[in-house]
C-alpha cells in the first residue's frame, strides 16, 4: 500500500491502526471523565457553599456582603484575601471587628457593634450558670446558621486558663456572639448586626483563615480604666488576672498585631509581641 509516496507493509499498517485506536480511546476516556470530575466537585462543596445552603446565611449575604465589602475596601483590605479579629469590652459594651490583608502584619479597625444586652458583672466566667461573659483569649470554633438567635458564632470557652482556674468541673461552654437581645452570659448584638458579622467571618474562613481570634476584656484596659475597675474589687487574684490581660490589650493597641499567647500550668497568661 502507498500513502503519500511511502510504501507501508501490512505489519506497519497494523501498528498504525492500533496507535490511532489507542489515541481515540484516550480522548474518549478523557471526555468521559470531565462530567465525573464535575459531579465530584458538586458533591464536595466548599465551606461557604455549605453555609449558603441555609436560608438565613444566604439572606445575610444578600443584605450585608455589599456593604461589608465596601467597609473592607475603604480600609485597604482585599475582600478576597483577608483575616479577621474580634475584640469585646464588657464595661463599654463594645464589640470590635478588625481585619488585615493576609500578607500584612497590622490589623485595621473595620467596624464596631454595641452589645444589645449584658448580664453578669466584670470578671471572668468560672463556672456553669454564673451568668458571666468570659474574659480572656479565645477563638471562634463553630458557625451556627440555625441558632435560636438567628445566627451565632461560638467562643472557644473554656480555654486552658479557664479550666485550671474554674471553681468547679462544670464550667459551661455554650458561649456565643449572636443575634437578638436576650442573653444568659453570651454577647447579643441584634439580628441586623449579627448578619454582617457572620458574613465577615464566613468569608474570612472561605478565603483561608483557619482560626478567627476573639479577645474578651473586662474593659478597655488603659492605665486609667485599670485603676478605676481595680478599685471596685478587693480580690487580689482578680486584679492579677486583669493585669495579665492588660499586657495583651496594650501590645495590640501599640502595634495592631495580635500578640502570641502562652498559658502556663497554673492558668496564668503570658503575651509576647509579634
GROMACS .gro file of N, CA and C in nm, residues 10-91:
model
  246
   10UNK      N    1   0.198  -0.451   0.563
   10UNK     CA    2   0.077  -0.481   0.640
   10UNK      C    3   0.104  -0.472   0.790
   11UNK      N    4   0.222  -0.510   0.835
   11UNK     CA    5   0.257  -0.503   0.978
   11UNK      C    6   0.258  -0.359   1.027
   12UNK      N    7   0.320  -0.271   0.942
   12UNK     CA    8   0.324  -0.130   0.981
   12UNK      C    9   0.186  -0.070   0.984
   13UNK      N   10   0.102  -0.109   0.888
   13UNK     CA   11  -0.034  -0.059   0.888
   13UNK      C   12  -0.109  -0.104   1.013
   14UNK      N   13  -0.082  -0.226   1.054
   14UNK     CA   14  -0.147  -0.276   1.176
   14UNK      C   15  -0.106  -0.198   1.298
   15UNK      N   16   0.024  -0.165   1.306
   15UNK     CA   17   0.074  -0.086   1.420
   15UNK      C   18   0.010   0.052   1.421
   16UNK      N   19   0.000   0.115   1.305
   16UNK     CA   20  -0.062   0.247   1.296
   16UNK      C   21  -0.208   0.242   1.338
   17UNK      N   22  -0.276   0.137   1.298
   17UNK     CA   23  -0.417   0.123   1.334
   17UNK      C   24  -0.434   0.113   1.486
   18UNK      N   25  -0.347   0.033   1.547
   18UNK     CA   26  -0.353   0.017   1.693
   18UNK      C   27  -0.325   0.148   1.764
   19UNK      N   28  -0.222   0.223   1.717
   19UNK     CA   29  -0.187   0.351   1.780
   19UNK      C   30  -0.301   0.451   1.768
   20UNK      N   31  -0.362   0.457   1.649
   20UNK     CA   32  -0.474   0.550   1.630
   20UNK      C   33  -0.591   0.513   1.718
   21UNK      N   34  -0.612   0.383   1.732
   21UNK     CA   35  -0.723   0.337   1.818
   21UNK      C   36  -0.698   0.375   1.962
   22UNK      N   37  -0.574   0.359   2.010
   22UNK     CA   38  -0.540   0.395   2.149
   22UNK      C   39  -0.558   0.545   2.173
   23UNK      N   40  -0.519   0.625   2.073
   23UNK     CA   41  -0.533   0.770   2.087
   23UNK      C   42  -0.679   0.808   2.098
   24UNK      N   43  -0.762   0.745   2.010
   24UNK     CA   44  -0.905   0.775   2.015
   24UNK      C   45  -0.965   0.734   2.149
   25UNK      N   46  -0.921   0.618   2.201
   25UNK     CA   47  -0.972   0.569   2.330
   25UNK      C   48  -0.934   0.664   2.443
   26UNK      N   49  -0.810   0.716   2.442
   26UNK     CA   50  -0.766   0.809   2.546
   26UNK      C   51  -0.849   0.936   2.544
   27UNK      N   52  -0.876   0.987   2.422
   27UNK     CA   53  -0.959   1.107   2.411
   27UNK      C   54  -1.100   1.081   2.463
   28UNK      N   55  -1.150   0.961   2.431
   28UNK     CA   56  -1.285   0.926   2.477
   28UNK      C   57  -1.291   0.917   2.629
   29UNK      N   58  -1.188   0.854   2.689
   29UNK     CA   59  -1.184   0.841   2.835
   29UNK      C   60  -1.171   0.977   2.901
   30UNK      N   61  -1.089   1.066   2.842
   30UNK     CA   62  -1.073   1.200   2.899
   30UNK      C   63  -1.204   1.276   2.897
   31UNK      N   64  -1.274   1.268   2.785
   31UNK     CA   65  -1.404   1.336   2.776
   31UNK      C   66  -1.505   1.275   2.871
   32UNK      N   67  -1.496   1.144   2.890
   32UNK     CA   68  -1.589   1.076   2.980
   32UNK      C   69  -1.565   1.115   3.125
   33UNK      N   70  -1.437   1.148   3.159
   33UNK     CA   71  -1.403   1.182   3.298
   33UNK      C   72  -1.447   1.322   3.336
   34UNK      N   73  -1.461   1.411   3.238
   34UNK     CA   74  -1.497   1.550   3.268
   34UNK      C   75  -1.624   1.561   3.350
   35UNK      N   76  -1.735   1.498   3.308
   35UNK     CA   77  -1.856   1.507   3.392
   35UNK      C   78  -1.840   1.442   3.527
   36UNK      N   79  -1.751   1.339   3.536
   36UNK     CA   80  -1.728   1.275   3.666
   36UNK      C   81  -1.661   1.371   3.763
   37UNK      N   82  -1.560   1.447   3.711
   37UNK     CA   83  -1.494   1.546   3.796
   37UNK      C   84  -1.592   1.655   3.838
   38UNK      N   85  -1.676   1.697   3.744
   38UNK     CA   86  -1.776   1.799   3.776
   38UNK      C   87  -1.872   1.748   3.882
   39UNK      N   88  -1.912   1.620   3.870
   39UNK     CA   89  -2.003   1.561   3.968
   39UNK      C   90  -1.937   1.555   4.106
   40UNK      N   91  -1.807   1.519   4.106
   40UNK     CA   92  -1.734   1.513   4.232
   40UNK      C   93  -1.727   1.650   4.297
   41UNK      N   94  -1.702   1.758   4.217
   41UNK     CA   95  -1.696   1.894   4.271
   41UNK      C   96  -1.828   1.935   4.332
   42UNK      N   97  -1.937   1.899   4.262
   42UNK     CA   98  -2.069   1.935   4.313
   42UNK      C   99  -2.099   1.865   4.444
   43UNK      N  100  -2.039   1.749   4.463
   43UNK     CA  101  -2.063   1.673   4.584
   43UNK      C  102  -1.962   1.700   4.694
   44UNK      N  103  -1.870   1.794   4.669
   44UNK     CA  104  -1.774   1.836   4.771
   44UNK      C  105  -1.774   1.989   4.777
   45UNK      N  106  -1.885   2.049   4.817
   45UNK     CA  107  -1.894   2.195   4.820
   45UNK      C  108  -1.800   2.255   4.923
   46UNK      N  109  -1.762   2.379   4.902
   46UNK     CA  110  -1.675   2.449   4.995
   46UNK      C  111  -1.751   2.484   5.122
   47UNK      N  112  -1.678   2.529   5.223
   47UNK     CA  113  -1.741   2.571   5.349
   47UNK      C  114  -1.846   2.679   5.323
   48UNK      N  115  -1.810   2.777   5.242
   48UNK     CA  116  -1.904   2.886   5.214
   48UNK      C  117  -2.028   2.833   5.142
   49UNK      N  118  -2.009   2.744   5.046
   49UNK     CA  119  -2.123   2.688   4.974
   49UNK      C  120  -2.216   2.613   5.068
   50UNK      N  121  -2.157   2.541   5.162
   50UNK     CA  122  -2.239   2.469   5.260
   50UNK      C  123  -2.318   2.567   5.347
   51UNK      N  124  -2.252   2.675   5.388
   51UNK     CA  125  -2.320   2.775   5.469
   51UNK      C  126  -2.433   2.842   5.391
   52UNK      N  127  -2.409   2.866   5.264
   52UNK     CA  128  -2.508   2.935   5.182
   52UNK      C  129  -2.632   2.849   5.154
   53UNK      N  130  -2.625   2.722   5.186
   53UNK     CA  131  -2.742   2.637   5.172
   53UNK      C  132  -2.849   2.671   5.276
   54UNK      N  133  -2.808   2.740   5.382
   54UNK     CA  134  -2.903   2.782   5.485
   54UNK      C  135  -2.962   2.916   5.446
   55UNK      N  136  -3.093   2.926   5.451
   55UNK     CA  137  -3.161   3.047   5.403
   55UNK      C  138  -3.118   3.170   5.480
   56UNK      N  139  -3.090   3.156   5.611
   56UNK     CA  140  -3.051   3.273   5.691
   56UNK      C  141  -2.916   3.328   5.646
   57UNK      N  142  -2.824   3.238   5.613
   57UNK     CA  143  -2.692   3.281   5.568
   57UNK      C  144  -2.701   3.340   5.428
   58UNK      N  145  -2.777   3.275   5.342
   58UNK     CA  146  -2.796   3.326   5.206
   58UNK      C  147  -2.854   3.467   5.210
   59UNK      N  148  -2.954   3.487   5.294
   59UNK     CA  149  -3.016   3.618   5.306
   59UNK      C  150  -2.919   3.720   5.365
   60UNK      N  151  -2.837   3.677   5.462
   60UNK     CA  152  -2.739   3.767   5.522
   60UNK      C  153  -2.640   3.816   5.417
   61UNK      N  154  -2.594   3.727   5.329
   61UNK     CA  155  -2.502   3.769   5.223
   61UNK      C  156  -2.572   3.863   5.125
   62UNK      N  157  -2.696   3.834   5.094
   62UNK     CA  158  -2.771   3.923   5.006
   62UNK      C  159  -2.780   4.064   5.064
   63UNK      N  160  -2.805   4.072   5.194
   63UNK     CA  161  -2.828   4.201   5.257
   63UNK      C  162  -2.700   4.275   5.295
   64UNK      N  163  -2.597   4.199   5.335
   64UNK     CA  164  -2.483   4.262   5.402
   64UNK      C  165  -2.349   4.255   5.330
   65UNK      N  166  -2.333   4.162   5.237
   65UNK     CA  167  -2.199   4.146   5.178
   65UNK      C  168  -2.157   4.269   5.098
   66UNK      N  169  -2.249   4.334   5.033
   66UNK     CA  170  -2.214   4.453   4.957
   66UNK      C  171  -2.155   4.562   5.045
   67UNK      N  172  -2.221   4.593   5.156
   67UNK     CA  173  -2.170   4.697   5.246
   67UNK      C  174  -2.046   4.650   5.320
   68UNK      N  175  -2.040   4.520   5.352
   68UNK     CA  176  -1.921   4.466   5.421
   68UNK      C  177  -1.798   4.479   5.331
   69UNK      N  178  -1.812   4.445   5.203
   69UNK     CA  179  -1.701   4.461   5.109
   69UNK      C  180  -1.658   4.607   5.101
   70UNK      N  181  -1.756   4.696   5.101
   70UNK     CA  182  -1.725   4.838   5.095
   70UNK      C  183  -1.642   4.883   5.213
   71UNK      N  184  -1.676   4.836   5.332
   71UNK     CA  185  -1.600   4.873   5.453
   71UNK      C  186  -1.459   4.818   5.447
   72UNK      N  187  -1.445   4.695   5.399
   72UNK     CA  188  -1.311   4.636   5.388
   72UNK      C  189  -1.226   4.715   5.289
   73UNK      N  190  -1.282   4.743   5.173
   73UNK     CA  191  -1.205   4.814   5.070
   73UNK      C  192  -1.171   4.956   5.114
   74UNK      N  193  -1.261   5.020   5.189
   74UNK     CA  194  -1.233   5.155   5.238
   74UNK      C  195  -1.114   5.155   5.333
   75UNK      N  196  -1.092   5.041   5.398
   75UNK     CA  197  -0.979   5.029   5.491
   75UNK      C  198  -0.855   4.971   5.423
   76UNK      N  199  -0.862   4.953   5.291
   76UNK     CA  200  -0.747   4.899   5.217
   76UNK      C  201  -0.735   4.748   5.227
   77UNK      N  202  -0.845   4.679   5.258
   77UNK     CA  203  -0.843   4.535   5.276
   77UNK      C  204  -0.909   4.468   5.155
   78UNK      N  205  -0.842   4.366   5.101
   78UNK     CA  206  -0.896   4.290   4.989
   78UNK      C  207  -1.003   4.194   5.041
   79UNK      N  208  -1.128   4.205   4.997
   79UNK     CA  209  -1.236   4.119   5.047
   79UNK      C  210  -1.218   3.971   5.014
   80UNK      N  211  -1.121   3.940   4.928
   80UNK     CA  212  -1.098   3.801   4.888
   80UNK      C  213  -0.963   3.750   4.938
   81UNK      N  214  -0.905   3.823   5.035
   81UNK     CA  215  -0.772   3.783   5.082
   81UNK      C  216  -0.744   3.844   5.219
   82UNK      N  217  -0.829   3.816   5.318
   82UNK     CA  218  -0.813   3.883   5.447
   82UNK      C  219  -0.832   3.787   5.565
   83UNK      N  220  -0.779   3.831   5.680
   83UNK     CA  221  -0.802   3.767   5.809
   83UNK      C  222  -0.879   3.863   5.897
   84UNK      N  223  -0.953   3.809   5.991
   84UNK     CA  224  -1.037   3.890   6.078
   84UNK      C  225  -1.003   3.864   6.224
   85UNK      N  226  -1.029   3.962   6.308
   85UNK     CA  227  -1.000   3.954   6.452
   85UNK      C  228  -1.111   4.029   6.526
   86UNK      N  229  -1.159   3.970   6.636
   86UNK     CA  230  -1.271   4.028   6.712
   86UNK      C  231  -1.225   4.059   6.854
   87UNK      N  232  -1.260   4.178   6.901
   87UNK     CA  233  -1.235   4.215   7.042
   87UNK      C  234  -1.366   4.260   7.105
   88UNK      N  235  -1.386   4.222   7.231
   88UNK     CA  236  -1.507   4.264   7.303
   88UNK      C  237  -1.467   4.326   7.436
   89UNK      N  238  -1.541   4.431   7.476
   89UNK     CA  239  -1.516   4.503   7.601
   89UNK      C  240  -1.646   4.509   7.680
   90UNK      N  241  -1.648   4.442   7.795
   90UNK     CA  242  -1.771   4.426   7.871
   90UNK      C  243  -1.820   4.558   7.932
   91UNK      N  244  -1.730   4.636   7.992
   91UNK     CA  245  -1.771   4.759   8.059
   91UNK      C  246  -1.830   4.859   7.959
   0.00000   0.00000   0.00000
